[in-house]
Amino acid sequence: MIDAIEEFSRHLTDVRRLSRATVRAYTADLRDLNEGYLLEEVDIEHLREWLWKATQRGDARSTIARRAASARAFFRWAVSAGHLTSDPSARLQSPKRGRPLPRVASADAMSTVLDAARAVADHGDAVALRDAAILELLYASALRVSELCGIDLDDLDRDRGTVRVTGKGSKQRTAPYGRPAQLAIDRYLSSGRPVLVARGTGTPALFLGARGGRIGSRAVYDVVSRTVGPAVGAAALGPHALRHSAATHLLDGGADLRAVQEMLGHASLGTTQIYTHVSAEKLTQTYRLAHPRA
């Protein structure tokens, strides 16, 4: 079997022209599968046991999926090259890769972050006032960073505590925000934004960069990474983490899933349902820590 694996590796390089990294990965997988078997001795049960051992070893789902792909590609080639008369991998299934759960800050961590941002803003610095308002609104309204950057002054309804945003597919929606966000926005509009807008040429944008123009997503990312990242132990944490956190905390607090879907601007309820998995995982962790029979 080892001779066939080497021939297959040359086929991947010379005929299919796959990258060196891909060829190395496929070859390593197949050498692990070899274990001294003759090529014609390998059957579906052997292949399933091989993947099961990888699972027991703790290999990631993506790694196991690649190993299955390596085996299928190899045995298809072996049949086409005349080394085998039938493909033992024809019924070999890959594990579903699974959608990774989003990183979520706890409600206590968010409270600490927002309180700290407000305390820094108390000194009256224009950028600090802006940053506090950005953090409050991102978390309060579960906004995408592009939606936040696109907000103009007339998109705010300060009487109703809502903001109009333009999401994916240029679809507009109205999102609510609470009293803390309102206070942070009011302070920014009265004392922070006038300082920043004086540095530019004038723009209707709500949030401005240091030079007075509409703020960009990179600057918002830096604000979140610098303030929220340390609180949750993540070196690279972007604005989407606040959207994830807000959605999870809403569901934890008893909000209706469809109401959260509407607030987030998800076209599909299935997209919103990932946050129910986050809540369920949190419940499971709590159960294991607290229940005497867990």
CSV table of C-alpha atoms in Angstrom, one decimal:
chain,number,residue,atom,x,y,z
A,1,MET,CA,0.0,0.0,0.0
A,2,ILE,CA,2.9,2.3,0.7
A,3,ASP,CA,4.0,2.2,-2.9
A,4,ALA,CA,0.5,3.2,-4.0
A,5,ILE,CA,0.5,6.1,-1.6
A,6,GLU,CA,3.8,7.4,-3.0
A,7,GLU,CA,2.4,7.1,-6.5
A,8,PHE,CA,-0.8,9.0,-5.5
A,9,SER,CA,1.3,11.7,-4.0
A,10,ARG,CA,3.1,12.2,-7.3
A,11,HIS,CA,-0.2,12.3,-9.0
A,12,LEU,CA,-1.4,15.0,-6.7
A,13,THR,CA,1.7,17.0,-7.4
A,14,ASP,CA,2.3,16.5,-11.1
A,15,VAL,CA,-1.3,16.0,-12.4
A,16,ARG,CA,-3.6,17.8,-10.1
A,17,ARG,CA,-1.0,20.3,-9.2
A,18,LEU,CA,-2.1,20.7,-5.6
A,19,SER,CA,-0.1,22.8,-3.2
A,20,ARG,CA,2.8,21.3,-1.3
A,21,ALA,CA,0.9,21.7,2.0
A,22,THR,CA,-2.1,19.8,0.7
A,23,VAL,CA,0.0,17.0,-0.7
A,24,ARG,CA,1.9,16.7,2.6
A,25,ALA,CA,-1.4,16.6,4.6
A,26,TYR,CA,-3.0,13.9,2.3
A,27,THR,CA,0.2,11.8,2.3
A,28,ALA,CA,0.5,12.0,6.1
A,29,ASP,CA,-3.1,10.9,6.5
A,30,LEU,CA,-2.7,8.0,4.2
A,31,ARG,CA,0.6,6.8,5.7
A,32,ASP,CA,-1.3,6.8,9.1
A,33,LEU,CA,-4.0,4.7,7.4
A,34,ASN,CA,-1.5,2.2,6.0
A,35,GLU,CA,-0.5,0.4,9.2
A,36,GLY,CA,1.0,-2.4,7.1
A,37,TYR,CA,-2.2,-3.4,5.3
A,38,LEU,CA,-2.3,-4.5,1.7
A,39,LEU,CA,-4.2,-2.1,-0.5
A,40,GLU,CA,-6.9,-4.7,-1.4
A,41,GLU,CA,-7.4,-5.5,2.3
A,42,VAL,CA,-8.8,-2.1,3.3
A,43,ASP,CA,-12.6,-2.1,3.6
A,44,ILE,CA,-15.2,0.4,4.9
A,45,GLU,CA,-15.0,-0.9,8.4
A,46,HIS,CA,-11.3,-0.4,8.5
A,47,LEU,CA,-11.8,3.2,7.3
A,48,ARG,CA,-14.5,3.9,9.9
A,49,GLU,CA,-12.3,2.5,12.7
A,50,TRP,CA,-9.5,4.7,11.5
A,51,LEU,CA,-11.6,7.8,11.7
A,52,TRP,CA,-13.0,6.7,15.1
A,53,LYS,CA,-9.5,6.4,16.5
A,54,ALA,CA,-8.8,10.0,15.4
A,55,THR,CA,-12.0,11.1,17.2
A,56,GLN,CA,-10.9,9.3,20.4
A,57,ARG,CA,-7.5,10.9,20.1
A,58,GLY,CA,-9.2,14.3,20.2
A,59,ASP,CA,-8.5,15.4,16.6
A,60,ALA,CA,-10.6,18.4,15.5
A,61,ARG,CA,-13.6,17.8,13.3
A,62,SER,CA,-11.9,19.7,10.4
A,63,THR,CA,-8.9,17.3,10.7
A,64,ILE,CA,-11.1,14.3,10.7
A,65,ALA,CA,-13.0,15.6,7.7
A,66,ARG,CA,-9.8,16.2,5.8
A,67,ARG,CA,-8.6,12.6,6.6
A,68,ALA,CA,-11.9,11.3,5.2
A,69,ALA,CA,-11.4,13.4,2.1
A,70,SER,CA,-7.8,12.1,1.8
A,71,ALA,CA,-9.1,8.5,1.9
A,72,ARG,CA,-11.8,9.1,-0.6
A,73,ALA,CA,-9.5,10.8,-3.1
A,74,PHE,CA,-6.9,8.1,-2.7
A,75,PHE,CA,-9.2,5.2,-3.3
A,76,ARG,CA,-11.0,6.9,-6.2
A,77,TRP,CA,-7.6,7.3,-7.8
A,78,ALA,CA,-6.6,3.7,-7.0
A,79,VAL,CA,-9.7,2.4,-8.9
A,80,SER,CA,-9.1,4.7,-11.9
A,81,ALA,CA,-5.4,3.7,-11.9
A,82,GLY,CA,-6.4,0.0,-12.0
A,83,HIS,CA,-5.0,-0.8,-8.6
A,84,LEU,CA,-8.4,-1.7,-7.2
A,85,THR,CA,-11.7,-3.0,-8.8
A,86,SER,CA,-14.0,-1.3,-6.2
A,87,ASP,CA,-13.8,1.7,-3.9
A,88,PRO,CA,-14.0,0.9,-0.2
A,89,SER,CA,-14.4,4.6,0.7
A,90,ALA,CA,-17.6,5.1,-1.4
A,91,ARG,CA,-19.8,5.0,1.7
A,92,LEU,CA,-17.4,6.8,4.0
A,93,GLN,CA,-19.0,9.9,5.5
A,94,SER,CA,-17.2,13.0,6.8
A,95,PRO,CA,-18.2,14.4,10.2
A,96,LYS,CA,-20.1,17.7,9.9
A,97,ARG,CA,-17.6,20.5,10.6
A,98,GLY,CA,-20.1,22.2,12.9
A,99,ARG,CA,-20.5,25.9,13.2
A,100,PRO,CA,-18.2,27.5,15.9
A,101,LEU,CA,-20.0,29.2,18.7
A,102,PRO,CA,-19.4,32.9,18.9
A,103,ARG,CA,-17.2,34.4,21.6
A,104,VAL,CA,-19.5,36.0,24.2
A,105,ALA,CA,-18.7,38.3,27.1
A,106,SER,CA,-20.6,37.8,30.3
A,107,ALA,CA,-23.1,40.4,31.4
A,108,ASP,CA,-20.9,41.2,34.4
A,109,ALA,CA,-17.8,41.7,32.1
A,110,MET,CA,-19.8,44.0,29.9
A,111,SER,CA,-21.0,46.0,32.8
A,112,THR,CA,-17.4,46.4,34.0
A,113,VAL,CA,-16.2,47.5,30.5
A,114,LEU,CA,-19.0,50.0,30.0
A,115,ASP,CA,-18.6,51.5,33.5
A,116,ALA,CA,-14.9,51.9,32.9
A,117,ALA,CA,-15.5,53.6,29.5
A,118,ARG,CA,-17.9,55.9,31.2
A,119,ALA,CA,-15.4,56.8,33.9
A,120,VAL,CA,-12.8,57.6,31.3
A,121,ALA,CA,-15.3,59.7,29.4
A,122,ASP,CA,-16.0,61.7,32.6
A,123,HIS,CA,-12.7,63.6,32.0
A,124,GLY,CA,-14.3,65.2,28.9
A,125,ASP,CA,-11.9,63.9,26.2
A,126,ALA,CA,-13.8,63.9,22.9
A,127,VAL,CA,-12.5,60.6,21.7
A,128,ALA,CA,-13.2,59.0,25.1
A,129,LEU,CA,-16.8,60.3,24.9
A,130,ARG,CA,-17.1,58.9,21.4
A,131,ASP,CA,-15.7,55.5,22.4
A,132,ALA,CA,-18.1,55.2,25.4
A,133,ALA,CA,-21.1,56.0,23.1
A,134,ILE,CA,-19.8,53.5,20.5
A,135,LEU,CA,-19.5,50.7,23.1
A,136,GLU,CA,-22.9,51.4,24.6
A,137,LEU,CA,-24.7,51.5,21.3
A,138,LEU,CA,-23.0,48.4,19.8
A,139,TYR,CA,-24.0,46.4,22.8
A,140,ALA,CA,-27.4,48.0,23.4
A,141,SER,CA,-28.6,47.6,19.8
A,142,ALA,CA,-26.6,44.5,18.7
A,143,LEU,CA,-25.3,46.3,15.7
A,144,ARG,CA,-22.9,45.2,13.0
A,145,VAL,CA,-19.8,47.4,12.8
A,146,SER,CA,-20.8,48.5,9.2
A,147,GLU,CA,-24.2,49.5,10.5
A,148,LEU,CA,-22.7,51.6,13.3
A,149,CYS,CA,-20.3,53.4,11.0
A,150,GLY,CA,-23.1,54.2,8.6
A,151,ILE,CA,-25.4,55.9,11.1
A,152,ASP,CA,-26.1,59.6,10.4
A,153,LEU,CA,-27.4,62.1,12.9
A,154,ASP,CA,-30.9,62.0,11.5
A,155,ASP,CA,-31.0,58.2,11.9
A,156,LEU,CA,-31.3,58.7,15.7
A,157,ASP,CA,-34.8,59.1,17.3
A,158,ARG,CA,-33.7,60.3,20.7
A,159,ASP,CA,-37.3,60.6,21.9
A,160,ARG,CA,-38.1,57.0,21.2
A,161,GLY,CA,-34.6,55.6,21.9
A,162,THR,CA,-34.2,54.0,18.5
A,163,VAL,CA,-31.7,54.1,15.7
A,164,ARG,CA,-32.3,53.4,12.0
A,165,VAL,CA,-29.5,51.3,10.4
A,166,THR,CA,-28.8,49.8,7.0
A,167,GLY,CA,-27.8,46.2,7.2
A,168,LYS,CA,-26.9,43.5,4.7
A,169,GLY,CA,-28.5,43.8,1.3
A,170,SER,CA,-29.2,47.5,2.0
A,171,LYS,CA,-32.1,46.5,4.2
A,172,GLN,CA,-33.1,49.1,6.7
A,173,ARG,CA,-34.4,48.3,10.2
A,174,THR,CA,-34.9,50.1,13.4
A,175,ALA,CA,-33.2,49.0,16.6
A,176,PRO,CA,-33.9,50.1,20.1
A,177,TYR,CA,-31.4,51.2,22.7
A,178,GLY,CA,-31.6,51.8,26.4
A,179,ARG,CA,-31.1,54.6,28.9
A,180,PRO,CA,-27.3,54.1,29.4
A,181,ALA,CA,-26.7,54.3,25.7
A,182,GLN,CA,-28.9,57.4,25.4
A,183,LEU,CA,-26.9,59.1,28.2
A,184,ALA,CA,-23.6,58.2,26.5
A,185,ILE,CA,-24.8,59.5,23.1
A,186,ASP,CA,-26.1,62.7,24.6
A,187,ARG,CA,-22.8,63.4,26.3
A,188,TYR,CA,-20.9,62.7,23.1
A,189,LEU,CA,-23.2,64.9,21.0
A,190,SER,CA,-22.9,67.8,23.4
A,191,SER,CA,-19.2,67.7,24.3
A,192,GLY,CA,-17.4,65.2,22.1
A,193,ARG,CA,-18.7,65.4,18.5
A,194,PRO,CA,-18.4,69.2,18.2
A,195,VAL,CA,-14.7,68.9,18.9
A,196,LEU,CA,-14.2,66.2,16.4
A,197,VAL,CA,-16.3,67.7,13.6
A,198,ALA,CA,-14.3,70.9,13.8
A,199,ARG,CA,-11.2,68.9,12.6
A,200,GLY,CA,-13.0,67.9,9.4
A,201,THR,CA,-15.0,69.4,6.6
A,202,GLY,CA,-18.4,68.5,7.9
A,203,THR,CA,-20.3,65.2,7.7
A,204,PRO,CA,-23.7,64.0,8.8
A,205,ALA,CA,-22.1,60.9,10.3
A,206,LEU,CA,-22.9,60.3,14.0
A,207,PHE,CA,-19.5,58.8,14.9
A,208,LEU,CA,-16.4,60.6,13.7
A,209,GLY,CA,-12.8,59.6,13.5
A,210,ALA,CA,-9.9,61.6,15.0
A,211,ARG,CA,-9.7,63.8,11.9
A,212,GLY,CA,-13.3,64.7,11.8
A,213,GLY,CA,-14.5,62.3,9.0
A,214,ARG,CA,-16.9,59.4,9.3
A,215,ILE,CA,-15.4,56.7,11.5
A,216,GLY,CA,-14.2,53.5,9.8
A,217,SER,CA,-14.6,49.9,10.9
A,218,ARG,CA,-10.9,49.6,11.7
A,219,ALA,CA,-11.1,52.3,14.3
A,220,VAL,CA,-14.2,50.8,15.9
A,221,TYR,CA,-12.4,47.4,15.9
A,222,ASP,CA,-9.5,49.0,17.8
A,223,VAL,CA,-11.9,50.5,20.3
A,224,VAL,CA,-13.5,47.2,21.1
A,225,SER,CA,-10.3,45.2,21.1
A,226,ARG,CA,-8.6,47.6,23.5
A,227,THR,CA,-11.5,47.9,25.9
A,228,VAL,CA,-13.4,44.6,25.8
A,229,GLY,CA,-10.7,42.2,24.8
A,230,PRO,CA,-8.8,42.3,28.1
A,231,ALA,CA,-12.0,41.9,30.1
A,232,VAL,CA,-12.8,38.6,28.4
A,233,GLY,CA,-9.2,37.4,27.9
A,234,ALA,CA,-9.2,37.7,24.1
A,235,ALA,CA,-6.2,39.4,22.4
A,236,ALA,CA,-8.2,39.9,19.1
A,237,LEU,CA,-11.8,40.7,19.8
A,238,GLY,CA,-13.9,42.6,17.3
A,239,PRO,CA,-17.2,44.6,17.4
A,240,HIS,CA,-19.1,41.5,16.4
A,241,ALA,CA,-18.4,40.1,19.9
A,242,LEU,CA,-20.7,42.8,21.4
A,243,ARG,CA,-23.4,41.8,18.9
A,244,HIS,CA,-23.0,38.2,19.9
A,245,SER,CA,-23.1,39.1,23.6
A,246,ALA,CA,-26.2,41.3,23.3
A,247,ALA,CA,-28.1,38.6,21.4
A,248,THR,CA,-27.1,35.9,24.0
A,249,HIS,CA,-28.0,38.1,26.9
A,250,LEU,CA,-31.4,39.0,25.4
A,251,LEU,CA,-32.2,35.3,25.1
A,252,ASP,CA,-30.9,34.5,28.6
A,253,GLY,CA,-33.2,37.2,29.8
A,254,GLY,CA,-36.3,35.6,28.2
A,255,ALA,CA,-36.5,37.5,24.9
A,256,ASP,CA,-38.5,35.9,22.1
A,257,LEU,CA,-36.3,34.3,19.5
A,258,ARG,CA,-38.2,36.0,16.6
A,259,ALA,CA,-37.9,39.4,18.3
A,260,VAL,CA,-34.2,38.9,18.6
A,261,GLN,CA,-34.1,37.9,14.9
A,262,GLU,CA,-35.8,41.1,14.0
A,263,MET,CA,-33.5,43.2,16.1
A,264,LEU,CA,-30.4,41.6,14.6
A,265,GLY,CA,-31.7,41.9,11.1
A,266,HIS,CA,-31.3,38.2,10.3
A,267,ALA,CA,-33.0,37.0,7.2
A,268,SER,CA,-33.3,33.4,8.6
A,269,LEU,CA,-34.3,32.3,12.0
A,270,GLY,CA,-31.8,29.6,11.8
A,271,THR,CA,-29.0,32.2,11.9
A,272,THR,CA,-30.4,33.6,15.2
A,273,GLN,CA,-30.7,30.1,16.7
A,274,ILE,CA,-26.9,29.8,17.1
A,275,TYR,CA,-27.4,32.0,20.2
A,276,THR,CA,-29.7,29.5,21.8
A,277,HIS,CA,-26.8,27.0,21.5
A,278,VAL,CA,-24.6,29.5,23.4
A,279,SER,CA,-27.2,29.8,26.1
A,280,ALA,CA,-27.6,26.1,26.3
A,281,GLU,CA,-23.8,25.6,26.6
A,282,LYS,CA,-23.8,28.1,29.5
A,283,LEU,CA,-26.6,26.2,31.2
A,284,THR,CA,-24.7,23.0,30.8
A,285,GLN,CA,-21.6,24.5,32.3
A,286,THR,CA,-23.5,25.8,35.2
A,287,TYR,CA,-25.3,22.5,35.7
A,288,ARG,CA,-22.0,20.6,35.8
A,289,LEU,CA,-20.6,23.0,38.4
A,290,ALA,CA,-23.6,23.2,40.6
A,291,HIS,CA,-25.7,20.1,40.5
A,292,PRO,CA,-24.7,17.4,43.0
A,293,ARG,CA,-25.6,14.6,40.5
A,294,ALA,CA,-24.0,16.2,37.4
